[in-house]
C-alpha cells in the first residue's frame, strides 16, 4: 500500500473464562505490543485496540460448572485479564469488552446492514439437539470424532488436533457435553454468510495480492481453505447468551460469536475515539490506514476469510494489510493445556517475579513461535536472563554508569580526538535503528530482539577492547573519549529497547536522566543526531537493570508443573463408572476374533492414526487405529491382536476402516493391546468366547 497515514492494530480478543497464560502472550500480545510501541516511537498515528470476548460458549460452560451466571464469569475474568495486561505493559490505546453497550449496538447495526443489503442466506436446517437438556447444542456443547483426522475429542466447530474447522453435524458419533447423550437432529432457522459468493474476491485479494508479503503458515492455511471450496457459514446460533439477532424471526437466537467478536475491534475503536474526541472512521475506512491483526494460528481462518468477507459485504471498510499469525508455544515439551493446568499463568508470574516483566517479555520474544511451534522451558528462561539480560545488556550499562560516576562524578566527559574504532562504533550505533526497524516491519520480532542485544554486545566489546580502566592510568583524554562513546551507546539502548523492554527503558532513562523535558531522543534521532547525550550532562547512580535468577527459583516453578502433572495422572487413573448394563444377547452380537497385523503405515497429516492390514482368518482387511502416538508402524507388524470384526465400517481421512483393534490402558495411561493368551496356541480367525 501507499505510505500509511495511520495504523490500526488489533489483537485477538481473549475468552473471559480464565486468565492469560504465556501461550497467549507469545502468540499474540507481546509481538503486537512491540509493533505498536515501535510505531509510536517512530512518530506514527497508532490505534492499538483490544478487548475481552465475552460471548463464547466456553463462558457458558464455565458458568454452568461454577453454578453462577455468565455475566459473573465475564466480570471476574475481564477484570483479571485487563489488570494483567496493564501490569505487564501491553500498551493498549483501548481495551474494551463485547458485553459493553457500544459493542452490542455496533454489532447489531453491522448485522442489520448486511441483512438489509441481502448479503445473508436464510435457511431452515437440521441442527443437533439434546432432548434431555431441551436445547440446541452450540459448537462447544458437542464433541465427537473429527471427520478429517479421526480425533475422537473434536469440538463441533473446530478440531484442535488438526486445526480443521467444520460444522457440528459433520462430527462422527457426536455426543452432548451437557448430558452425554447422542443428540438428535431438529429443524431450526438461521442466517448464513455465503462465503462461496466471495471466493473469487478472496482468491484475488489473498492468493495473488498477498502471496509474497504474508507469512507462509498463514498463506498456506488460507490457500488450503480456499482450494477446498468455501461454503456458507452460519452467523447466528440458538443460545440465550450473546447479542440477540436484531431482525424479525431472530427471537431466542444470538449472533454467532465469530460474527460478533471481530466487530469488537470496531466497537473498541469507537469507544476509544469517543473518549479521545477523535473521529473513528478513518481508522477503519480510509485507504491510507494500515490494518494489522495479531492472532494465533487457530484464528487464521476467521481473520483472513470470514471477517474480510464480512467487511467486503458491508462495503465501506478497509481490509487487513497483514495478519502475522504465530504458531503455538509449548511448555516443557508438552502442549499447553488450561484444563490440565499445564501453563504459566500471567497473574501468577507477576506475583512470583515482581518487577521482572521484561524478563518474560524478552524470553517469550526470543522463543516466539513465528513460523513453527516452539517450546518454553524454565531452564531456558533462567539462561536467557542470566547469560543475556544480566551478562550482556545489564553488565554493559552497569560498567558504563559505574565508571562515569567513578571518574567524572556522573558528568558526561568531553571527547577529544576520535579513533577509527570510535568512528566505526558510532557509525554502527546509527545503523541499528534501521536494522531493527526492518525486522519489526517484516514481523520478525525474534530477529529484531536479537539485533537489540547485538547493540549491547557491541557496547561490551567496545569497552573490553578499549579498556578505559587501564587507559585512565596513562591517557586521561583518551579515557574521556572512550567513556563519551560508551555513554552514546547506552543512550541509544535506552530508546531502542523500549518496544521490547519497556520497564527497562524507563529505568535506564532514569539512570541517564534523559526524557521528561531534559535530553530526549526519538527512534529517528539515533541515526541522524550527532550527539545523543551531550558532554556536561549529569547522569544518576547505577542501578541493576536485571537480577540473576537462582536455581532454587526455577526449581519452584518446575515443582509446580510436576504437581500439575501428578494431579492429572491421578485424575486420569480414576476408575471410570460402570456403563449401562447390557443383555447377554447384546454381547453375543459382538464378533471378536484373533488377527495378525500384516502391514502398517502412518496416515499422512495425522498424529494418532495408523493404517493397518490385518489377517482376521476370514479375510484380510484395512483397519484405521488411533495408536500412532504409542506405537510405530514397524513395531506392530506381526503382532497378534484382538479384533472386533463386525463393527460397521466408517471412513477416516478418506480410508474405510473395517473393524476395531481392541486396546486398553495401563495405570499410567499407556496404550496396550488386548492380546490373546500368549501361552496358548492361537489361530487367526478363532472367535474369542
mmCIF file with all atom_site columns, C-alpha atoms in Angstrom, residues 47 49 94 96 102-103 105-107 109 263-281 283-285 317:
data_model
loop_
_atom_site.group_PDB
_atom_site.id
_atom_site.type_symbol
_atom_site.label_atom_id
_atom_site.label_alt_id
_atom_site.label_comp_id
_atom_site.label_asym_id
_atom_site.label_entity_id
_atom_site.label_seq_id
_atom_site.pdbx_PDB_ins_code
_atom_site.Cartn_x
_atom_site.Cartn_y
_atom_site.Cartn_z
_atom_site.occupancy
_atom_site.B_iso_or_equiv
_atom_site.pdbx_formal_charge
_atom_site.auth_seq_id
_atom_site.auth_comp_id
_atom_site.auth_asym_id
_atom_site.auth_atom_id
_atom_site.pdbx_PDB_model_num
ATOM 1  C CA . UNK A 1 47  ? -4.726  2.935  17.445 1.00 0.00 ? 47  UNK A CA 1
ATOM 2  C CA . UNK A 1 49  ? -7.056  -1.963 20.064 1.00 0.00 ? 49  UNK A CA 1
ATOM 3  C CA . UNK A 1 94  ? -8.237  0.920  24.359 1.00 0.00 ? 94  UNK A CA 1
ATOM 4  C CA . UNK A 1 96  ? -12.890 -2.945 25.824 1.00 0.00 ? 96  UNK A CA 1
ATOM 5  C CA . UNK A 1 102 ? -21.330 0.188  22.445 1.00 0.00 ? 102 UNK A CA 1
ATOM 6  C CA . UNK A 1 103 ? -20.408 -3.260 21.154 1.00 0.00 ? 103 UNK A CA 1
ATOM 7  C CA . UNK A 1 105 ? -25.037 -1.516 19.263 1.00 0.00 ? 105 UNK A CA 1
ATOM 8  C CA . UNK A 1 106 ? -22.163 -1.756 16.740 1.00 0.00 ? 106 UNK A CA 1
ATOM 9  C CA . UNK A 1 107 ? -22.566 -5.494 16.119 1.00 0.00 ? 107 UNK A CA 1
ATOM 10 C CA . UNK A 1 109 ? -26.051 -2.395 13.263 1.00 0.00 ? 109 UNK A CA 1
ATOM 11 C CA . UNK A 1 263 ? -16.680 -6.497 15.235 1.00 0.00 ? 263 UNK A CA 1
ATOM 12 C CA . UNK A 1 264 ? -15.373 -5.947 18.772 1.00 0.00 ? 264 UNK A CA 1
ATOM 13 C CA . UNK A 1 265 ? -12.289 -4.377 17.184 1.00 0.00 ? 265 UNK A CA 1
ATOM 14 C CA . UNK A 1 266 ? -14.520 -1.764 15.589 1.00 0.00 ? 266 UNK A CA 1
ATOM 15 C CA . UNK A 1 267 ? -16.618 -1.084 18.692 1.00 0.00 ? 267 UNK A CA 1
ATOM 16 C CA . UNK A 1 268 ? -13.481 -0.788 20.834 1.00 0.00 ? 268 UNK A CA 1
ATOM 17 C CA . UNK A 1 269 ? -12.082 1.751  18.362 1.00 0.00 ? 269 UNK A CA 1
ATOM 18 C CA . UNK A 1 270 ? -15.338 3.733  18.512 1.00 0.00 ? 270 UNK A CA 1
ATOM 19 C CA . UNK A 1 271 ? -15.201 3.677  22.331 1.00 0.00 ? 271 UNK A CA 1
ATOM 20 C CA . UNK A 1 272 ? -11.603 4.962  22.253 1.00 0.00 ? 272 UNK A CA 1
ATOM 21 C CA . UNK A 1 273 ? -12.352 7.664  19.694 1.00 0.00 ? 273 UNK A CA 1
ATOM 22 C CA . UNK A 1 274 ? -15.331 8.973  21.673 1.00 0.00 ? 274 UNK A CA 1
ATOM 23 C CA . UNK A 1 275 ? -13.210 9.215  24.812 1.00 0.00 ? 275 UNK A CA 1
ATOM 24 C CA . UNK A 1 276 ? -10.361 10.952 22.968 1.00 0.00 ? 276 UNK A CA 1
ATOM 25 C CA . UNK A 1 277 ? -12.760 13.147 20.958 1.00 0.00 ? 277 UNK A CA 1
ATOM 26 C CA . UNK A 1 278 ? -11.483 11.742 17.676 1.00 0.00 ? 278 UNK A CA 1
ATOM 27 C CA . UNK A 1 279 ? -13.173 10.527 14.509 1.00 0.00 ? 279 UNK A CA 1
ATOM 28 C CA . UNK A 1 280 ? -13.053 6.711  14.484 1.00 0.00 ? 280 UNK A CA 1
ATOM 29 C CA . UNK A 1 281 ? -13.917 6.165  10.846 1.00 0.00 ? 281 UNK A CA 1
ATOM 30 C CA . UNK A 1 283 ? -9.022  4.156  11.376 1.00 0.00 ? 283 UNK A CA 1
ATOM 31 C CA . UNK A 1 284 ? -11.324 1.665  9.646  1.00 0.00 ? 284 UNK A CA 1
ATOM 32 C CA . UNK A 1 285 ? -12.438 3.265  6.412  1.00 0.00 ? 285 UNK A CA 1
ATOM 33 C CA . UNK A 1 317 ? -14.369 -0.833 5.412  1.00 0.00 ? 317 UNK A CA 1
#
